[in-house]
Amino acid sequence: MTPAEDEGPSGIHCRLDELLAERGMTLTRLSEIVGVSVVNLSVLKNDRARAVRFSTLAAICRALDCEVGDLLTRG
């Protein structure tokens, strides 16, 4: 089985909820800014995303004024 086919946890944690709280921003507002649906952002926020586009990561980081390493962590 290749890593892409592995159904287990990825070991990557998304800190989107924490970053939104620190900035006083809602998921709905972030969705409006970055042009990604609330549902898709929610999947990412809850660590259920199997993949994410670099353009989406870049847009989220621009909107939250953070780096990818602030948003995604190991563990």
Coordinates of C-alpha atoms in Angstrom, one line a residue:
M1 CA 0.0 0.0 0.0
T2 CA 1.4 3.4 -0.9
P3 CA 1.2 6.4 1.6
A4 CA -1.6 8.0 -0.6
E5 CA -3.7 4.9 -0.1
D6 CA -3.2 4.6 3.6
E7 CA -6.5 5.1 5.5
G8 CA -4.8 5.9 8.8
P9 CA -4.3 9.4 10.3
S10 CA -1.8 11.5 8.4
G11 CA 0.0 12.9 11.5
I12 CA -0.7 16.4 10.3
H13 CA -2.8 18.7 12.5
C14 CA -4.6 21.8 11.1
R15 CA -4.6 24.7 13.6
L16 CA -7.3 26.6 11.6
D17 CA -9.7 26.8 14.5
E18 CA -7.0 28.3 16.8
L19 CA -5.8 30.8 14.2
L20 CA -9.4 31.9 13.5
A21 CA -10.0 32.4 17.2
E22 CA -6.8 34.4 17.7
R23 CA -7.9 36.7 14.9
G24 CA -11.6 37.0 15.8
M25 CA -12.6 35.6 12.4
T26 CA -15.3 33.2 11.6
L27 CA -15.0 30.2 9.2
T28 CA -17.8 31.9 7.1
R29 CA -15.8 35.1 6.8
L30 CA -12.6 33.1 5.9
S31 CA -14.6 31.3 3.3
E32 CA -15.7 34.6 1.7
I33 CA -12.2 35.9 1.6
V34 CA -10.4 32.8 0.2
G35 CA -13.2 31.6 -2.1
V36 CA -13.4 28.1 -0.6
S37 CA -16.7 26.6 0.7
V38 CA -17.4 26.5 4.4
V39 CA -17.8 22.8 4.1
N40 CA -14.3 22.3 2.6
L41 CA -12.7 24.6 5.2
S42 CA -14.5 22.7 7.9
V43 CA -13.1 19.4 6.6
L44 CA -9.6 20.9 6.8
K45 CA -10.3 22.5 10.2
N46 CA -11.4 19.1 11.7
D47 CA -8.3 17.2 10.3
R48 CA -10.4 15.2 7.9
A49 CA -8.9 16.6 4.7
R50 CA -7.1 14.0 2.5
A51 CA -5.5 16.6 0.3
V52 CA -5.3 20.4 0.0
R53 CA -4.2 22.6 -2.9
F54 CA -1.2 24.8 -2.5
S55 CA -3.3 27.7 -3.8
T56 CA -5.8 27.1 -1.0
L57 CA -3.1 27.0 1.6
A58 CA -1.6 30.2 0.2
A59 CA -5.0 32.0 0.2
I60 CA -5.7 30.9 3.8
C61 CA -2.3 32.0 4.9
R62 CA -2.7 35.4 3.2
A63 CA -6.1 35.9 4.8
L64 CA -4.8 34.9 8.3
D65 CA -1.4 36.6 7.9
C66 CA 0.4 33.4 8.8
E67 CA 2.8 30.9 7.4
V68 CA 2.0 27.3 6.3
G69 CA 3.9 26.1 9.4
D70 CA 1.6 28.1 11.6
L71 CA -1.5 26.4 10.0
L72 CA -0.3 22.9 9.6
T73 CA 1.8 21.0 12.3
R74 CA 3.0 17.5 12.7
G75 CA 1.3 15.5 15.5

